[in-house]
Tab-separated table of C-alpha atoms and ligand atoms in Angstrom:
chain	number	residue	atom	x	y	z
A	8	MET	CA	-80.495	133.487	-61.859
A	9	TYR	CA	-81.469	137.244	-61.790
A	10	ASP	CA	-81.868	139.635	-59.091
A	11	ILE	CA	-85.213	140.670	-60.272
A	12	CYS	CA	-87.652	139.341	-62.798
A	13	ILE	CA	-90.223	141.793	-63.864
A	14	ILE	CA	-93.421	140.767	-65.227
A	15	GLY	CA	-94.711	143.447	-67.800
A	16	GLY	CA	-92.993	145.850	-69.721
A	17	GLY	CA	-95.086	149.140	-69.272
A	18	ALA	CA	-94.041	152.145	-67.433
A	19	SER	CA	-93.934	150.731	-64.022
A	20	GLY	CA	-92.052	147.786	-65.092
A	21	ILE	CA	-89.321	149.790	-67.017
A	22	ALA	CA	-88.976	152.236	-64.420
A	23	CYS	CA	-88.331	149.523	-61.905
A	24	ALA	CA	-85.684	147.932	-64.255
A	25	ILE	CA	-83.814	151.100	-64.905
A	26	THR	CA	-83.762	152.080	-61.203
A	27	ALA	CA	-82.465	148.573	-60.060
A	28	ALA	CA	-80.075	148.037	-63.008
A	29	ARG	CA	-78.542	151.425	-62.179
A	30	LYS	CA	-77.654	150.137	-58.833
A	31	GLY	CA	-75.908	147.247	-60.424
A	32	LEU	CA	-78.844	144.452	-60.002
A	33	SER	CA	-79.461	142.111	-62.938
A	34	CYS	CA	-82.942	142.335	-64.238
A	35	ILE	CA	-85.033	140.566	-66.674
A	36	ILE	CA	-88.404	142.005	-68.187
A	37	LEU	CA	-90.955	139.559	-69.516
A	38	GLU	CA	-93.348	141.212	-71.798
A	39	LYS	CA	-96.246	139.333	-73.587
A	40	GLU	CA	-96.523	141.855	-76.343
A	41	ASP	CA	-94.082	142.297	-79.361
A	42	LYS	CA	-92.861	145.579	-78.005
A	43	LEU	CA	-92.314	147.249	-74.597
A	44	GLY	CA	-94.594	150.001	-73.486
A	45	LYS	CA	-97.437	149.718	-76.037
A	46	LYS	CA	-99.646	151.681	-73.808
A	47	ILE	CA	-97.011	154.516	-73.347
A	48	TYR	CA	-97.077	155.128	-77.173
A	49	ALA	CA	-100.938	155.790	-77.120
A	50	THR	CA	-100.939	158.093	-74.067
A	51	GLY	CA	-101.988	161.699	-74.194
A	52	ASN	CA	-103.186	161.183	-77.820
A	53	GLY	CA	-99.668	160.104	-78.899
A	54	ARG	CA	-98.119	162.988	-76.866
A	55	CYS	CA	-97.534	161.311	-73.524
A	56	ASN	CA	-98.939	163.514	-70.725
A	57	ILE	CA	-96.605	162.031	-68.234
A	58	THR	CA	-97.175	164.318	-65.103
A	59	ASN	CA	-98.778	167.363	-63.837
A	60	HIS	CA	-97.791	170.313	-61.731
A	61	SER	CA	-101.243	170.712	-60.020
A	62	PHE	CA	-100.389	168.087	-57.367
A	63	ASP	CA	-100.988	169.341	-53.892
A	64	GLU	CA	-101.016	167.425	-50.590
A	65	ASP	CA	-104.421	165.949	-50.781
A	66	TYR	CA	-103.836	162.988	-53.184
A	67	SER	CA	-107.434	161.927	-52.986
A	68	THR	CA	-108.190	164.719	-55.402
A	69	TYR	CA	-106.293	162.843	-58.134
A	70	TYR	CA	-106.660	159.014	-57.320
A	71	ASN	CA	-109.365	156.693	-56.399
A	72	SER	CA	-108.927	153.359	-54.387
A	73	GLU	CA	-111.148	150.791	-52.463
A	74	TYR	CA	-108.456	151.282	-49.526
A	75	ASP	CA	-109.876	153.843	-46.970
A	76	ASP	CA	-106.429	155.420	-46.242
A	77	TYR	CA	-105.022	155.503	-49.907
A	78	ALA	CA	-104.298	159.218	-49.717
A	79	ALA	CA	-101.863	158.392	-46.715
A	80	PHE	CA	-100.503	155.466	-48.759
A	81	LEU	CA	-99.779	157.753	-51.668
A	82	SER	CA	-97.996	160.259	-49.276
A	83	LYS	CA	-95.775	157.474	-48.118
A	84	LEU	CA	-95.171	156.196	-51.710
A	85	PHE	CA	-94.399	159.727	-53.072
A	86	GLU	CA	-92.308	160.605	-50.106
A	87	THR	CA	-92.033	164.227	-51.193
A	88	GLN	CA	-94.827	166.619	-52.028
A	89	ASN	CA	-93.437	166.852	-55.613
A	90	PRO	CA	-94.106	163.726	-57.467
A	91	ASP	CA	-94.081	165.737	-60.578
A	92	LYS	CA	-90.495	166.776	-59.993
A	93	GLU	CA	-89.558	163.282	-59.449
A	94	ILE	CA	-90.914	162.223	-62.826
A	95	ILE	CA	-89.339	165.145	-64.668
A	96	ASP	CA	-86.056	164.285	-62.892
A	97	PHE	CA	-86.475	160.712	-64.129
A	98	LEU	CA	-87.134	161.772	-67.668
A	99	TYR	CA	-84.185	164.040	-67.561
A	100	SER	CA	-81.901	161.167	-66.490
A	101	ILE	CA	-82.775	159.388	-69.690
A	102	GLY	CA	-82.256	162.504	-71.591
A	103	ILE	CA	-85.822	163.666	-72.056
A	104	VAL	CA	-86.760	167.395	-71.612
A	105	THR	CA	-90.318	168.112	-70.687
A	106	TYR	CA	-92.793	170.886	-71.711
A	107	ASP	CA	-95.873	172.121	-69.873
A	108	ILE	CA	-99.095	173.028	-71.217
A	109	ASN	CA	-101.369	174.426	-68.667
A	110	ASN	CA	-99.733	172.263	-65.873
A	111	TYR	CA	-100.061	169.131	-67.932
A	112	VAL	CA	-96.312	167.904	-68.579
A	113	TYR	CA	-95.363	166.228	-71.936
A	114	PRO	CA	-91.907	165.422	-73.482
A	115	HIS	CA	-90.691	168.493	-75.362
A	116	SER	CA	-91.057	166.634	-78.705
A	117	LEU	CA	-94.845	166.042	-77.907
A	118	GLN	CA	-94.183	162.583	-78.949
A	119	SER	CA	-94.860	159.512	-76.788
A	120	SER	CA	-92.401	157.621	-79.050
A	121	SER	CA	-89.513	159.994	-78.095
A	122	VAL	CA	-89.969	158.661	-74.540
A	123	MET	CA	-90.131	155.074	-75.543
A	124	TRP	CA	-87.043	155.252	-77.794
A	125	ALA	CA	-85.027	156.868	-74.730
A	126	LEU	CA	-86.368	154.459	-72.169
A	127	ASN	CA	-85.484	151.388	-74.566
A	128	ASP	CA	-81.987	152.824	-75.314
A	129	GLU	CA	-81.485	153.168	-71.491
A	130	LEU	CA	-82.477	149.478	-70.956
A	131	THR	CA	-80.010	148.392	-73.531
A	132	GLU	CA	-77.212	150.541	-72.208
A	133	LEU	CA	-77.828	149.090	-68.592
A	134	GLY	CA	-77.898	145.527	-69.936
A	135	VAL	CA	-81.459	144.881	-68.952
A	136	LYS	CA	-82.607	141.486	-70.519
A	137	THR	CA	-85.955	141.878	-72.383
A	138	LEU	CA	-87.943	138.792	-73.389
A	139	LEU	CA	-90.761	139.903	-75.845
A	140	LYS	CA	-93.698	137.840	-76.757
A	141	ALA	CA	-93.132	136.180	-73.320
A	142	CYS	CA	-96.118	135.826	-71.133
A	143	ALA	CA	-95.534	134.798	-67.632
A	144	LEU	CA	-97.845	131.932	-67.001
A	145	GLU	CA	-96.904	130.658	-63.570
A	146	ILE	CA	-94.877	131.638	-60.572
A	147	CYS	CA	-93.652	129.213	-57.973
A	148	THR	CA	-91.077	129.432	-55.380
A	149	ASN	CA	-88.515	126.781	-54.252
A	150	ASP	CA	-85.960	127.367	-51.437
A	151	GLY	CA	-86.505	131.129	-51.645
A	152	ILE	CA	-85.997	131.418	-55.220
A	153	TYR	CA	-88.774	132.348	-57.607
A	154	ILE	CA	-89.531	130.269	-61.003
A	155	ILE	CA	-91.285	132.029	-63.557
A	156	LYS	CA	-92.596	129.939	-66.503
A	157	THR	CA	-93.665	131.219	-69.860
A	158	GLN	CA	-94.487	129.040	-72.698
A	159	ASN	CA	-90.816	128.554	-73.633
A	160	GLU	CA	-88.770	129.568	-70.656
A	161	GLN	CA	-88.116	129.126	-67.134
A	162	ILE	CA	-86.717	132.211	-65.327
A	163	GLU	CA	-85.153	131.981	-61.738
A	164	ALA	CA	-84.896	135.166	-59.846
A	165	LEU	CA	-84.515	136.190	-56.263
A	166	ASN	CA	-87.265	138.864	-56.445
A	167	VAL	CA	-90.313	139.096	-58.646
A	168	VAL	CA	-92.139	142.373	-59.527
A	169	LEU	CA	-95.686	142.240	-60.653
A	170	ALA	CA	-96.025	145.075	-63.316
A	171	CYS	CA	-98.772	143.586	-65.528
A	172	GLY	CA	-100.966	146.731	-65.851
A	173	GLY	CA	-104.723	146.507	-65.880
A	174	ALA	CA	-107.627	145.097	-68.063
A	175	SER	CA	-107.967	148.194	-70.232
A	176	TYR	CA	-107.428	148.365	-74.011
A	177	ALA	CA	-106.544	144.652	-74.930
A	178	ASN	CA	-105.207	145.975	-78.256
A	179	LEU	CA	-102.509	147.779	-76.052
A	180	GLY	CA	-101.714	144.885	-73.829
A	181	GLY	CA	-104.370	145.200	-71.316
A	182	SER	CA	-105.436	141.834	-69.828
A	183	ASP	CA	-106.666	139.760	-66.773
A	184	LYS	CA	-103.276	138.082	-66.776
A	185	GLY	CA	-101.793	139.997	-63.967
A	186	TYR	CA	-104.901	139.553	-61.617
A	187	LYS	CA	-104.696	135.676	-62.513
A	188	LEU	CA	-101.077	135.473	-61.383
A	189	ALA	CA	-101.911	137.560	-58.178
A	190	GLU	CA	-104.764	135.111	-57.458
A	191	SER	CA	-102.588	132.122	-57.981
A	192	LEU	CA	-100.310	133.655	-55.325
A	193	LYS	CA	-103.416	134.166	-53.161
A	194	LEU	CA	-102.903	137.914	-53.173
A	195	GLN	CA	-105.974	140.006	-51.846
A	196	LEU	CA	-107.600	141.570	-55.084
A	197	THR	CA	-110.224	144.229	-54.955
A	198	ASP	CA	-113.026	144.012	-57.869
A	199	ILE	CA	-111.767	145.586	-61.031
A	200	ARG	CA	-113.968	147.766	-63.328
A	201	PRO	CA	-113.171	150.284	-65.946
A	202	SER	CA	-112.248	153.876	-65.208
A	203	LEU	CA	-111.431	157.145	-67.226
A	204	CYS	CA	-114.327	156.107	-69.689
A	205	GLY	CA	-117.608	157.488	-71.152
A	206	LEU	CA	-120.786	156.988	-69.074
A	207	VAL	CA	-123.849	155.402	-70.470
A	208	THR	CA	-126.866	157.492	-69.625
A	209	GLU	CA	-130.545	156.208	-69.268
A	210	GLU	CA	-131.461	159.390	-71.577
A	211	ASP	CA	-131.426	158.698	-75.258
A	212	THR	CA	-128.595	160.997	-76.351
A	213	ASN	CA	-128.475	159.790	-80.125
A	214	SER	CA	-129.903	163.207	-81.378
A	215	ILE	CA	-126.997	165.070	-79.955
A	216	SER	CA	-124.153	162.553	-80.598
A	217	GLY	CA	-121.173	164.676	-81.576
A	218	VAL	CA	-122.154	167.769	-79.857
A	219	ARG	CA	-119.287	169.194	-77.593
A	220	VAL	CA	-120.207	171.811	-75.036
A	221	LYS	CA	-118.102	173.648	-72.464
A	222	SER	CA	-119.938	173.085	-69.069
A	223	LYS	CA	-119.792	172.254	-65.510
A	224	ALA	CA	-120.809	168.959	-64.347
A	225	THR	CA	-121.380	167.508	-60.812
A	226	LEU	CA	-121.722	163.902	-59.992
A	227	PHE	CA	-124.596	163.078	-57.236
A	228	SER	CA	-125.051	159.823	-55.330
A	229	GLU	CA	-128.439	158.313	-55.515
A	230	ASN	CA	-129.484	160.003	-52.267
A	231	GLY	CA	-128.545	163.300	-53.695
A	232	ASN	CA	-125.053	163.926	-52.011
A	233	PRO	CA	-122.627	165.890	-54.446
A	234	ILE	CA	-119.626	163.643	-54.828
A	235	CYS	CA	-117.214	165.501	-57.195
A	236	LYS	CA	-117.355	168.337	-59.759
A	237	GLU	CA	-115.672	168.811	-63.107
A	238	GLU	CA	-115.458	171.580	-65.660
A	239	GLY	CA	-114.476	171.550	-69.126
A	240	GLU	CA	-115.530	170.088	-72.614
A	241	LEU	CA	-118.596	167.588	-72.273
A	242	GLN	CA	-119.041	165.483	-75.374
A	243	PHE	CA	-122.321	163.913	-76.169
A	244	THR	CA	-122.101	160.364	-77.872
A	245	ASP	CA	-124.741	157.941	-79.010
A	246	TYR	CA	-124.555	156.109	-75.810
A	247	GLY	CA	-124.286	158.992	-73.381
A	248	ILE	CA	-121.324	161.270	-72.298
A	249	SER	CA	-117.655	161.349	-72.873
A	250	GLY	CA	-114.595	163.458	-72.626
A	251	ILE	CA	-112.051	164.180	-70.173
A	252	MET	CA	-114.485	165.774	-67.726
A	253	THR	CA	-116.661	162.607	-67.942
A	254	PHE	CA	-113.658	160.409	-67.589
A	255	ASN	CA	-112.807	162.264	-64.382
A	256	LEU	CA	-116.195	161.396	-62.916
A	257	SER	CA	-116.202	157.795	-64.101
A	258	GLY	CA	-114.063	156.570	-61.263
A	259	LYS	CA	-116.328	157.533	-58.568
A	260	ALA	CA	-119.390	156.790	-60.572
A	261	GLY	CA	-118.119	153.232	-61.332
A	262	ARG	CA	-117.558	152.803	-57.488
A	263	MET	CA	-121.275	153.800	-56.731
A	264	ILE	CA	-122.472	151.520	-59.564
A	265	SER	CA	-120.726	148.748	-58.223
A	266	ASN	CA	-122.435	149.084	-54.704
A	267	SER	CA	-125.618	148.958	-56.693
A	268	GLU	CA	-126.473	152.743	-56.398
A	269	LYS	CA	-127.706	154.855	-59.294
A	270	PRO	CA	-125.689	157.991	-59.486
A	271	TYR	CA	-126.562	160.887	-61.641
A	272	VAL	CA	-124.937	163.972	-63.089
A	273	MET	CA	-126.269	167.554	-63.138
A	274	ILE	CA	-124.894	169.701	-65.965
A	275	ASP	CA	-124.640	173.303	-66.246
A	276	PHE	CA	-124.348	174.144	-69.771
A	277	LEU	CA	-124.186	178.000	-69.307
A	278	PRO	CA	-121.991	178.497	-66.069
A	279	ASP	CA	-120.851	181.874	-67.429
A	280	ILE	CA	-124.072	183.095	-68.672
A	281	SER	CA	-126.534	185.043	-66.323
A	282	ASP	CA	-130.076	184.393	-66.280
A	283	LYS	CA	-130.644	188.110	-67.224
A	284	ALA	CA	-128.890	187.602	-70.462
A	285	ILE	CA	-131.062	184.686	-71.391
A	286	TYR	CA	-134.373	186.529	-70.498
A	287	SER	CA	-133.103	189.517	-72.556
A	288	ALA	CA	-132.336	187.219	-75.496
A	289	PHE	CA	-135.826	185.865	-75.297
A	290	GLU	CA	-137.177	189.675	-75.150
A	291	LYS	CA	-135.135	190.661	-78.315
A	292	GLY	CA	-135.858	187.355	-80.147
A	293	LYS	CA	-139.756	187.303	-79.955
A	294	LYS	CA	-140.133	186.814	-83.574
A	295	ARG	CA	-137.653	183.929	-83.702
A	296	LYS	CA	-137.990	180.324	-82.859
A	297	ALA	CA	-137.266	179.297	-79.352
A	298	LYS	CA	-134.622	176.994	-80.661
A	299	ALA	CA	-132.968	179.809	-82.492
A	300	VAL	CA	-132.793	182.075	-79.506
A	301	LEU	CA	-131.163	179.358	-77.640
A	302	ASN	CA	-128.748	178.781	-80.248
A	303	ASN	CA	-127.215	182.165	-79.518
A	304	PHE	CA	-125.845	180.601	-76.492
A	305	ILE	CA	-125.463	176.759	-77.210
A	306	ASN	CA	-125.379	174.305	-80.177
A	307	ASP	CA	-128.618	174.105	-82.068
A	308	LYS	CA	-128.968	170.445	-81.693
A	309	LEU	CA	-128.513	170.594	-77.860
A	310	ALA	CA	-130.907	173.497	-77.708
A	311	GLY	CA	-133.564	171.338	-79.306
A	312	PHE	CA	-132.788	168.648	-76.890
A	313	VAL	CA	-132.876	170.733	-73.785
A	314	ILE	CA	-136.128	172.392	-74.869
A	315	ASP	CA	-137.647	168.906	-75.745
A	316	ASN	CA	-136.712	167.709	-72.332
A	317	THR	CA	-138.526	170.689	-70.662
A	318	ASN	CA	-141.659	169.581	-72.463
A	319	LEU	CA	-141.769	172.598	-74.485
A	320	ASN	CA	-141.827	173.157	-78.260
A	321	ALA	CA	-138.658	174.168	-79.791
A	322	GLU	CA	-140.141	175.111	-83.137
A	323	ILE	CA	-142.756	177.675	-82.008
A	324	TYR	CA	-141.917	181.423	-81.719
A	325	SER	CA	-140.578	182.687	-78.562
A	326	ASN	CA	-143.353	185.194	-77.998
A	327	ASN	CA	-145.569	182.133	-77.229
A	328	TYR	CA	-143.477	181.344	-74.338
A	329	THR	CA	-144.566	182.507	-70.856
A	330	GLU	CA	-142.243	183.968	-68.325
A	331	ASP	CA	-142.564	180.401	-66.550
A	332	ASN	CA	-141.718	178.601	-69.582
A	333	ILE	CA	-138.471	180.678	-69.936
A	334	SER	CA	-137.849	180.352	-66.125
A	335	ALA	CA	-138.128	176.564	-66.608
A	336	LEU	CA	-135.719	176.612	-69.609
A	337	ILE	CA	-133.223	178.582	-67.713
A	338	TYR	CA	-133.386	176.030	-64.893
A	339	ALA	CA	-132.724	173.188	-67.226
A	340	LEU	CA	-129.902	174.982	-68.947
A	341	HIS	CA	-128.215	175.301	-65.428
A	342	ILE	CA	-129.380	172.075	-63.897
A	343	PHE	CA	-129.626	169.305	-66.492
A	344	LYS	CA	-130.008	165.863	-65.141
A	345	LEU	CA	-128.665	162.692	-66.735
A	346	GLU	CA	-128.993	159.513	-65.007
A	347	ILE	CA	-125.958	157.033	-65.166
A	348	LYS	CA	-126.850	153.444	-66.380
A	349	GLU	CA	-123.331	152.078	-66.505
A	350	LEU	CA	-119.777	152.567	-67.530
A	351	ARG	CA	-118.292	151.861	-70.918
A	352	ASP	CA	-116.409	148.646	-71.161
A	353	PHE	CA	-112.690	147.995	-70.533
A	354	ASP	CA	-112.007	148.352	-74.031
A	355	ASN	CA	-113.020	152.020	-73.922
A	356	ALA	CA	-111.590	152.772	-70.727
A	357	GLN	CA	-108.101	154.067	-70.403
A	358	VAL	CA	-107.530	152.819	-66.916
A	359	THR	CA	-108.680	149.805	-64.691
A	360	SER	CA	-109.985	150.498	-61.101
A	361	GLY	CA	-109.283	147.960	-58.319
A	362	GLY	CA	-106.586	145.219	-58.464
A	363	ILE	CA	-104.087	144.075	-55.864
A	364	ALA	CA	-105.284	145.440	-52.392
A	365	LEU	CA	-103.266	148.185	-50.992
A	366	ASP	CA	-103.787	146.550	-47.545
A	367	ILE	CA	-101.056	143.895	-48.388
A	368	ILE	CA	-98.518	146.425	-49.932
A	369	ASN	CA	-95.753	148.284	-48.079
A	370	PRO	CA	-96.158	151.894	-49.704
A	371	SER	CA	-92.251	152.621	-49.164
A	372	ASP	CA	-91.123	149.939	-51.624
A	373	MET	CA	-94.311	148.260	-53.019
A	374	SER	CA	-93.367	144.819	-51.478
A	375	ILE	CA	-96.091	142.404	-50.734
A	376	LYS	CA	-96.279	142.071	-46.901
A	377	ASP	CA	-95.406	138.607	-45.641
A	378	MET	CA	-94.377	137.419	-49.083
A	379	PRO	CA	-90.481	138.143	-49.199
A	380	GLY	CA	-89.197	138.987	-52.509
A	381	LEU	CA	-92.575	139.717	-54.101
A	382	TYR	CA	-93.736	143.339	-55.321
A	383	ALA	CA	-96.499	144.757	-57.190
A	384	VAL	CA	-96.571	148.077	-58.886
A	385	GLY	CA	-98.532	150.238	-61.330
A	386	GLU	CA	-102.131	150.033	-62.507
A	387	LEU	CA	-102.260	146.239	-61.354
A	388	THR	CA	-102.774	147.696	-57.987
A	389	ASP	CA	-105.680	149.264	-56.436
A	390	ILE	CA	-105.085	152.923	-57.397
A	391	ASP	CA	-106.384	154.763	-60.427
A	392	GLY	CA	-105.847	158.370	-61.242
A	393	ILE	CA	-107.903	161.074	-62.999
A	394	CYS	CA	-106.785	162.518	-66.526
A	395	GLY	CA	-103.857	164.762	-66.518
A	396	GLY	CA	-100.730	162.455	-66.193
A	397	TYR	CA	-101.446	161.062	-62.882
A	398	ASN	CA	-101.572	157.379	-63.768
A	399	LEU	CA	-98.213	157.585	-65.527
A	400	THR	CA	-96.786	159.342	-62.391
A	401	TYR	CA	-98.093	156.607	-60.025
A	402	ALA	CA	-96.824	153.897	-62.341
A	403	ILE	CA	-93.454	155.356	-62.856
A	404	ILE	CA	-93.000	156.056	-58.931
A	405	SER	CA	-94.248	152.911	-57.729
A	406	GLY	CA	-91.614	151.196	-60.128
A	407	ILE	CA	-88.886	153.286	-58.975
A	408	ARG	CA	-89.599	152.357	-55.225
A	409	ALA	CA	-89.611	148.631	-55.956
A	410	GLY	CA	-86.391	148.874	-57.967
A	411	LYS	CA	-84.794	150.842	-55.010
A	412	GLY	CA	-86.346	148.652	-52.380
A	413	ILE	CA	-85.068	145.564	-53.744
A	414	TYR	CA	-81.656	147.096	-53.996
A	415	ASP	CA	-81.698	148.286	-50.368
A	416	LYS	CA	-82.926	144.821	-49.219
A	417	ILE	CA	-80.226	142.916	-51.184
A	418	LYS	CA	-77.618	145.177	-49.891
A	419	SER	CA	-78.649	144.616	-46.203
A	420	ASP	CA	-78.916	140.839	-46.444
B	14	LIG	C1	-105.516	155.347	-74.736
B	14	LIG	C2	-104.834	155.644	-73.371
B	14	LIG	C3	-104.325	156.831	-73.170
B	14	LIG	C4	-103.742	157.244	-71.817
B	14	LIG	N1	-103.203	158.367	-71.616
B	14	LIG	C5	-102.473	158.644	-70.558
B	14	LIG	C6	-101.953	159.855	-70.233
B	14	LIG	O1	-101.918	160.685	-70.985
B	14	LIG	N2	-101.280	160.112	-68.998
B	14	LIG	C7	-101.327	159.213	-68.020
B	14	LIG	O2	-100.753	159.429	-66.905
B	14	LIG	N3	-102.014	158.092	-68.287
B	14	LIG	C8	-102.551	157.609	-69.422
B	14	LIG	N4	-103.136	156.393	-69.588
B	14	LIG	C9	-102.972	155.321	-68.613
B	14	LIG	C10	-101.402	154.804	-68.518
B	14	LIG	O3	-101.096	154.525	-69.786
B	14	LIG	C11	-101.427	153.638	-67.532
B	14	LIG	O4	-102.091	153.884	-66.338
B	14	LIG	C12	-99.889	153.141	-67.250
B	14	LIG	O5	-99.353	152.977	-68.655
B	14	LIG	C13	-99.810	151.832	-66.465
B	14	LIG	O6	-98.598	151.573	-66.581
B	14	LIG	P1	-98.200	150.070	-65.986
B	14	LIG	O7	-96.781	149.794	-66.094
B	14	LIG	O8	-98.856	149.750	-64.716
B	14	LIG	O9	-99.061	149.120	-66.993
B	14	LIG	P2	-99.077	148.903	-68.639
B	14	LIG	O10	-98.328	150.011	-69.207
B	14	LIG	O11	-100.430	148.447	-68.969
B	14	LIG	O12	-97.933	147.721	-68.567
B	14	LIG	C14	-98.176	146.396	-68.323
B	14	LIG	C15	-97.586	145.486	-69.254
B	14	LIG	O13	-97.596	144.209	-68.733
B	14	LIG	C16	-97.714	143.283	-69.769
B	14	LIG	N5	-98.149	142.055	-69.290
B	14	LIG	C17	-99.421	141.829	-68.586
B	14	LIG	N6	-99.564	140.533	-68.132
B	14	LIG	C18	-98.262	140.063	-68.658
B	14	LIG	C19	-97.741	138.670	-68.420
B	14	LIG	N7	-98.443	137.673	-67.564
B	14	LIG	N8	-96.513	138.276	-68.769
B	14	LIG	C20	-95.926	139.206	-69.603
B	14	LIG	N9	-96.233	140.454	-69.708
B	14	LIG	C21	-97.381	140.923	-69.234
B	14	LIG	C22	-98.652	144.067	-70.633
B	14	LIG	O14	-98.554	143.437	-72.169
B	14	LIG	C23	-98.167	145.516	-70.740
B	14	LIG	O15	-97.251	145.783	-71.699
B	14	LIG	C24	-103.584	156.219	-70.798
B	14	LIG	C25	-104.225	154.955	-71.148
B	14	LIG	C26	-104.655	154.462	-72.486
B	14	LIG	C27	-105.130	153.214	-72.704
């Protein structure tokens, strides 16, 4: 019999196992894939953006949840105001030195595989038992002992940690299996949906697919309230918009779409360019086509797209443009509206929103209320972060808290 059976060998499950095993508890990890941490290898484009120095006290800036008071939940979970420091210390404890790029923290090697190598070696050193290709299919209890069944094994443990991750990226282990296990235990779940993904727009963006533009974007609710702002590189695709700034809008956009609202995004393609500079370009470029004049500022395909959408003719010479035409164009360049139809699907979304409801979780140790010995950590729970290392931070710290919490409980029994 084990002290802990951890279901899922991703960031949260591994952090939990290392924390508990360092304190002398016997742990087993069940992982349905053929190796641990498949998602970790893929993070940060293979470089593993593991945390971020930009954290401040208002955690609602970095995370989303259905739970009203999730910022307070995270304050209790993180304990200190420096979750990034805790992650760096944890990495250092397994020998990994970090490297910062504009507040984004990576392993110094800039290789996710270096983190997984160190984690795997630490698990081995600590004697954590790992079963690969072992999918937990059923959890039942008998006399205060948990029995976890896989296709071939039956594991007995005093505590169970659900660390099954979300439904995103099936090829990296994402699935609904964790939610199914939670359902079988009658745990409260919030609706799940893709997050950190592209947004499918009502407007046909096929003609500008592949165009990237530095811009500012604001997400609005159906009734015109600004919800959140992002700045960075917007990427147009054949379905709509993508890129990190779009991903960061997707969490809140998805929540509105689930509530049958129709959000929209307003884009400023030229946040750093004054109206005067655009008027002056038209003045100087009277003998050039309107599209060519705009190409002084933005990608030519995008210039044509904006002009078409302003119901003007991109192919005629600028001296045919009235002052009102130029004003309309300037307006469109600063306030370009794209209506959001839907989110991309789970296989194109880096994380999953929703999951095990925070109402039933104690943030100090991630234990499930009124279910002694049961814990839930990481992406399986109803917290999702924006891009920048916030999801791994949450997964690892929630795993650490569960590992320590179980030790404290066993010690006090
Ligand atoms: C392409 C991509 C890039 C990303 N980049 C970043 C980044 O740079 N920074 C960042 O912070 N976050 C990033 N993320 C998000 C981050 O990877 C996840 O939020 C994080 O890995 C979640 O950790 P977890 O332990 O909760 O879940 P996971 O890492 O998904 O681990 C859960 C594990 O449980 C296993 N499992 C599920 N059900 C069962 C079962 N019934 N029995 C046995 N095993 C089971 C799964 O196979 C999986 O291995 C990225 C995600 C993707 C897909």
